GROMACS .gro file of C-alpha atoms in nm:
model
  265
    1MET     CA    1   0.005  -0.008  -0.033
    2LEU     CA    2   0.165   0.352  -0.111
    3LYS     CA    3   0.174   0.599   0.146
    4LYS     CA    4   0.241   0.931   0.007
    5ASP     CA    5   0.043   1.229  -0.106
    6LYS     CA    6   0.084   1.209  -0.523
    7VAL     CA    7   0.077   0.866  -0.696
    8ALA     CA    8   0.157   0.827  -1.025
    9VAL     CA    9   0.106   0.517  -1.265
   10ILE     CA   10   0.361   0.501  -1.573
   11THR     CA   11   0.410   0.254  -1.797
   12GLY     CA   12   0.713   0.159  -2.009
   13ALA     CA   13   0.922   0.276  -1.699
   14SER     CA   14   1.155  -0.007  -1.748
   15SER     CA   15   1.421   0.203  -2.025
   16GLY     CA   16   1.386   0.517  -2.230
   17ILE     CA   17   1.153   0.830  -2.185
   18GLY     CA   18   0.909   0.580  -1.947
   19ARG     CA   19   1.244   0.554  -1.731
   20ALA     CA   20   1.386   0.890  -1.753
   21LEU     CA   21   1.029   1.026  -1.664
   22SER     CA   22   0.999   0.805  -1.361
   23ILE     CA   23   1.314   0.941  -1.175
   24GLN     CA   24   1.225   1.326  -1.289
   25LEU     CA   25   0.888   1.326  -1.173
   26VAL     CA   26   1.001   1.189  -0.829
   27GLU     CA   27   0.994   1.570  -0.675
   28GLN     CA   28   0.634   1.567  -0.723
   29TYR     CA   29   0.535   1.197  -0.710
   30LYS     CA   30   0.659   1.057  -0.440
   31SER     CA   31   0.480   0.721  -0.512
   32GLN     CA   32   0.471   0.548  -0.823
   33PHE     CA   33   0.382   0.228  -0.974
   34ILE     CA   34   0.623   0.137  -1.234
   35CYS     CA   35   0.479  -0.123  -1.497
   36GLY     CA   36   0.667  -0.298  -1.784
   37ARG     CA   37   0.779  -0.636  -1.917
   38ASN     CA   38   1.110  -0.640  -1.785
   39THR     CA   39   1.090  -0.674  -1.444
   40GLU     CA   40   1.423  -0.745  -1.379
   41SER     CA   41   1.506  -0.369  -1.520
   42LEU     CA   42   1.191  -0.201  -1.327
   43GLU     CA   43   1.308  -0.385  -1.008
   44LYS     CA   44   1.661  -0.173  -1.035
   45LEU     CA   45   1.431   0.163  -1.093
   46LYS     CA   46   1.267   0.046  -0.780
   47VAL     CA   47   1.571   0.079  -0.552
   48GLU     CA   48   1.698   0.344  -0.729
   49LEU     CA   49   1.353   0.576  -0.666
   50GLN     CA   50   1.420   0.431  -0.314
   51SER     CA   51   1.727   0.598  -0.304
   52MET     CA   52   1.599   0.881  -0.352
   53GLY     CA   53   1.336   0.870  -0.117
   54ALA     CA   54   1.045   0.766  -0.300
   55GLU     CA   55   0.831   0.438  -0.298
   56ALA     CA   56   0.786   0.219  -0.567
   57ILE     CA   57   0.549  -0.092  -0.687
   58VAL     CA   58   0.640  -0.289  -0.930
   59VAL     CA   59   0.355  -0.394  -1.206
   60PRO     CA   60   0.415  -0.641  -1.456
   61LEU     CA   61   0.232  -0.503  -1.777
   62ASP     CA   62   0.219  -0.669  -2.128
   63LEU     CA   63  -0.026  -0.432  -2.337
   64SER     CA   64  -0.044  -0.679  -2.617
   65LYS     CA   65  -0.254  -0.880  -2.366
   66SER     CA   66  -0.602  -0.759  -2.187
   67SER     CA   67  -0.569  -0.980  -1.981
   68SER     CA   68  -0.236  -0.865  -1.819
   69VAL     CA   69  -0.386  -0.522  -1.833
   70GLU     CA   70  -0.662  -0.604  -1.647
   71SER     CA   71  -0.414  -0.779  -1.367
   72ALA     CA   72  -0.230  -0.466  -1.354
   73ALA     CA   73  -0.517  -0.255  -1.301
   74LYS     CA   74  -0.595  -0.433  -1.020
   75SER     CA   75  -0.298  -0.430  -0.832
   76ILE     CA   76  -0.276  -0.098  -0.864
   77LEU     CA   77  -0.637  -0.049  -0.763
   78ASP     CA   78  -0.584  -0.292  -0.450
   79ALA     CA   79  -0.240  -0.088  -0.326
   80SER     CA   80  -0.349   0.328  -0.376
   81GLU     CA   81  -0.722   0.420  -0.355
   82LYS     CA   82  -0.659   0.737  -0.557
   83ILE     CA   83  -0.435   0.804  -0.886
   84ASP     CA   84  -0.280   1.180  -0.943
   85LEU     CA   85  -0.091   1.059  -1.284
   86LEU     CA   86  -0.123   0.817  -1.573
   87VAL     CA   87   0.171   0.829  -1.776
   88ASN     CA   88   0.077   0.614  -2.099
   89ASN     CA   89   0.426   0.595  -2.274
   90ALA     CA   90   0.464   0.233  -2.333
   91GLY     CA   91   0.433   0.159  -2.741
   92VAL     CA   92   0.590  -0.063  -3.004
   93SER     CA   93   0.699   0.075  -3.360
   94GLN     CA   94   0.682  -0.036  -3.696
   95ARG     CA   95   0.908  -0.093  -3.977
   96SER     CA   96   0.688  -0.246  -4.260
   97SER     CA   97   0.542  -0.142  -4.534
   98VAL     CA   98   0.150  -0.201  -4.587
   99PHE     CA   99   0.186  -0.411  -4.892
  100ASP     CA  100   0.439  -0.689  -4.648
  101THR     CA  101   0.251  -0.610  -4.308
  102SER     CA  102   0.073  -0.908  -4.165
  103PHE     CA  103  -0.297  -0.862  -4.041
  104GLU     CA  104  -0.184  -1.004  -3.699
  105VAL     CA  105   0.097  -0.791  -3.713
  106GLU     CA  106  -0.138  -0.476  -3.765
  107GLN     CA  107  -0.380  -0.604  -3.450
  108ASN     CA  108  -0.079  -0.665  -3.232
  109LEU     CA  109   0.028  -0.331  -3.317
  110PHE     CA  110  -0.285  -0.123  -3.241
  111GLN     CA  111  -0.367  -0.373  -2.919
  112ILE     CA  112  -0.042  -0.231  -2.798
  113ASN     CA  113  -0.004   0.089  -2.899
  114TYR     CA  114  -0.414   0.200  -2.873
  115PHE     CA  115  -0.623  -0.106  -2.700
  116GLY     CA  116  -0.376  -0.147  -2.423
  117PRO     CA  117  -0.350   0.186  -2.355
  118VAL     CA  118  -0.715   0.278  -2.340
  119LEU     CA  119  -0.797  -0.028  -2.134
  120LEU     CA  120  -0.547   0.092  -1.881
  121SER     CA  121  -0.726   0.423  -1.867
  122LYS     CA  122  -1.068   0.334  -1.840
  123LEU     CA  123  -0.988   0.123  -1.553
  124LEU     CA  124  -0.795   0.372  -1.384
  125LEU     CA  125  -1.022   0.665  -1.463
  126PRO     CA  126  -1.242   0.646  -1.153
  127SER     CA  127  -0.937   0.656  -0.948
  128LEU     CA  128  -0.822   0.953  -1.180
  129ARG     CA  129  -1.152   1.117  -1.046
  130SER     CA  130  -1.120   1.069  -0.704
  131SER     CA  131  -0.797   1.250  -0.724
  132GLY     CA  132  -1.010   1.562  -0.815
  133ASN     CA  133  -0.749   1.646  -1.047
  134GLY     CA  134  -0.611   1.384  -1.215
  135LYS     CA  135  -0.393   1.386  -1.495
  136PHE     CA  136  -0.304   1.175  -1.797
  137LEU     CA  137  -0.006   1.250  -1.968
  138VAL     CA  138   0.012   1.057  -2.324
  139THR     CA  139   0.345   0.988  -2.535
  140SER     CA  140   0.253   1.005  -2.886
  141SER     CA  141   0.461   1.088  -3.202
  142ILE     CA  142   0.527   1.267  -3.449
  143VAL     CA  143   0.397   0.990  -3.734
  144GLY     CA  144   0.031   1.071  -3.525
  145LYS     CA  145   0.052   1.387  -3.699
  146PHE     CA  146   0.062   1.225  -4.042
  147GLY     CA  147   0.119   0.925  -4.231
  148PHE     CA  148   0.474   0.833  -4.299
  149PRO     CA  149   0.655   0.539  -4.468
  150LEU     CA  150   0.638   0.217  -4.300
  151ARG     CA  151   0.473   0.318  -3.975
  152SER     CA  152   0.114   0.287  -4.118
  153THR     CA  153  -0.035   0.100  -3.817
  154TYR     CA  154   0.193   0.283  -3.602
  155SER     CA  155   0.084   0.580  -3.705
  156ALA     CA  156  -0.280   0.492  -3.769
  157ALA     CA  157  -0.268   0.414  -3.383
  158LYS     CA  158  -0.129   0.730  -3.267
  159HIS     CA  159  -0.399   0.892  -3.467
  160ALA     CA  160  -0.631   0.708  -3.262
  161LEU     CA  161  -0.528   0.811  -2.921
  162HIS     CA  162  -0.486   1.152  -3.048
  163GLY     CA  163  -0.874   1.133  -3.101
  164TYR     CA  164  -0.941   0.951  -2.785
  165PHE     CA  165  -0.795   1.147  -2.555
  166GLU     CA  166  -0.893   1.478  -2.669
  167SER     CA  167  -1.233   1.345  -2.663
  168LEU     CA  168  -1.195   1.243  -2.288
  169ALA     CA  169  -1.063   1.580  -2.203
  170LEU     CA  170  -1.339   1.728  -2.262
  171GLU     CA  171  -1.578   1.470  -2.136
  172GLU     CA  172  -1.383   1.489  -1.793
  173LYS     CA  173  -1.311   1.846  -1.798
  174SER     CA  174  -1.586   1.870  -1.510
  175HIS     CA  175  -1.393   1.580  -1.294
  176GLY     CA  176  -1.050   1.835  -1.294
  177ILE     CA  177  -0.901   1.576  -1.503
  178LYS     CA  178  -0.640   1.728  -1.768
  179VAL     CA  179  -0.487   1.585  -2.083
  180HIS     CA  180  -0.143   1.650  -2.174
  181LEU     CA  181  -0.073   1.476  -2.551
  182MET     CA  182   0.307   1.487  -2.587
  183VAL     CA  183   0.441   1.432  -2.961
  184VAL     CA  184   0.730   1.298  -2.969
  185GLY     CA  185   1.015   1.294  -3.261
  186ARG     CA  186   1.345   1.144  -3.257
  187ALA     CA  187   1.465   1.057  -2.937
  188LYS     CA  188   1.769   0.808  -2.848
  189THR     CA  189   1.597   0.543  -2.733
  190SER     CA  190   1.566   0.139  -2.910
  191ILE     CA  191   1.277   0.222  -3.004
  192SER     CA  192   1.396   0.154  -3.376
  193MET     CA  193   1.541  -0.125  -3.213
  194ASN     CA  194   1.241  -0.317  -3.075
  195ALA     CA  195   1.035  -0.178  -3.380
  196VAL     CA  196   0.879  -0.478  -3.510
  197GLY     CA  197   0.886  -0.569  -3.901
  198LYS     CA  198   0.621  -0.723  -4.162
  199ASN     CA  199   0.591  -1.087  -3.958
  200GLY     CA  200   0.656  -0.938  -3.627
  201ASN     CA  201   1.016  -0.989  -3.601
  202LYS     CA  202   1.239  -0.727  -3.439
  203TYR     CA  203   1.348  -0.464  -3.704
  204ALA     CA  204   1.685  -0.493  -3.483
  205LYS     CA  205   1.831  -0.183  -3.593
  206MET     CA  206   1.932   0.154  -3.491
  207ASP     CA  207   1.802   0.392  -3.679
  208LYS     CA  208   2.037   0.681  -3.817
  209GLY     CA  209   1.772   0.958  -3.717
  210GLN     CA  210   1.746   0.788  -3.362
  211ALA     CA  211   2.039   0.805  -3.254
  212GLN     CA  212   2.060   1.209  -3.371
  213GLY     CA  213   1.802   1.249  -3.168
  214ILE     CA  214   1.771   1.403  -2.839
  215SER     CA  215   1.850   1.244  -2.493
  216THR     CA  216   1.570   1.029  -2.280
  217ASP     CA  217   1.643   1.284  -1.984
  218GLU     CA  218   1.599   1.645  -2.235
  219CYS     CA  219   1.262   1.454  -2.337
  220ALA     CA  220   1.151   1.390  -2.019
  221SER     CA  221   1.244   1.715  -1.915
  222LYS     CA  222   1.064   1.885  -2.180
  223MET     CA  223   0.707   1.618  -2.143
  224ILE     CA  224   0.705   1.764  -1.754
  225ARG     CA  225   0.765   2.181  -1.819
  226SER     CA  226   0.522   2.087  -2.059
  227MET     CA  227   0.241   1.916  -1.836
  228ASN     CA  228   0.299   2.146  -1.566
  229ASN     CA  229   0.254   2.475  -1.745
  230ASN     CA  230  -0.085   2.258  -1.880
  231LYS     CA  231  -0.009   2.230  -2.265
  232ARG     CA  232  -0.289   1.996  -2.405
  233GLU     CA  233  -0.022   1.914  -2.672
  234SER     CA  234   0.357   1.987  -2.728
  235LEU     CA  235   0.582   1.876  -2.961
  236ILE     CA  236   0.880   1.738  -2.840
  237GLY     CA  237   1.217   1.704  -2.999
  238GLY     CA  238   1.427   1.839  -3.267
  239LYS     CA  239   1.450   1.946  -3.631
  240GLU     CA  240   1.241   1.675  -3.777
  241LEU     CA  241   0.935   1.853  -3.617
  242LEU     CA  242   0.936   2.108  -3.857
  243MET     CA  243   0.762   1.817  -4.087
  244VAL     CA  244   0.458   1.886  -3.885
  245TYR     CA  245   0.430   2.249  -3.992
  246PHE     CA  246   0.571   2.112  -4.336
  247LYS     CA  247   0.266   1.912  -4.373
  248LYS     CA  248   0.003   2.187  -4.263
  249TYR     CA  249   0.114   2.481  -4.424
  250LEU     CA  250   0.399   2.334  -4.731
  251PRO     CA  251   0.218   1.994  -4.833
  252PHE     CA  252   0.344   1.968  -5.123
  253LEU     CA  253   0.756   1.962  -4.981
  254PHE     CA  254   0.618   1.748  -4.679
  255TYR     CA  255   0.526   1.465  -4.927
  256LYS     CA  256   0.867   1.534  -5.125
  257LEU     CA  257   1.011   1.473  -4.843
  258ALA     CA  258   0.845   1.163  -4.683
  259ALA     CA  259   0.915   0.997  -4.988
  260LYS     CA  260   1.245   0.983  -4.943
  261GLU     CA  261   1.358   0.644  -4.712
  262GLU     CA  262   1.679   0.867  -4.590
  263ASN     CA  263   1.420   1.136  -4.416
  264HIS     CA  264   1.260   0.816  -4.240
  265VAL     CA  265   1.206   0.948  -3.858
   0.00000   0.00000   0.00000
């Protein structure tokens, strides 16, 4: 049972942006449920959080399985009466064309990147309401703002997240709930390494653009600053964010650049 005042739930906390968010959120959220598939890494994070004076509970979570999401939610609700922040950060990217990708892979990508976070959010929503000022911090992607080669289903799932959580924010305003969508570009994470190919296999390559992205610490810092400044949606990254503006104001340039493989995000 967590005892500290403010409670956060963070998915994908075992590495990358999620881990950086967990560490940097300690000042505001002394109690954390750190969720993910790699429980060994989560246990190491737990020790680090405890050394910073925080309380942490490791929660196994596999977004590809609804039963795992339901079990994780039950564990969280059994240990805390209220939740102040849910960070929907976990996800899996894609590196495969529409023509080549099996439908089973597409279904799994949508389960992980959309249905999993949605189910967890619905199950925890009553506890976020009870907080009086609950927050959702949602890690999206710039391909949630436009389609992009080799990201079709991943892009579609991120588009769906925007529609869902923008709707939720409007519906839950009277309950004091706020939603903060973080549109992340290139960050130095293993997202391309763990991305799935046409048959569900790991891509297992570090994209050049990914390797040149901002650090996870910088990314997390900007996300938290944006949330604290009460921004509904923020662009986080480097010069690749220009593609969002190209799509809106200079679509001919966007389509020219997006068609070039060397410019893949």
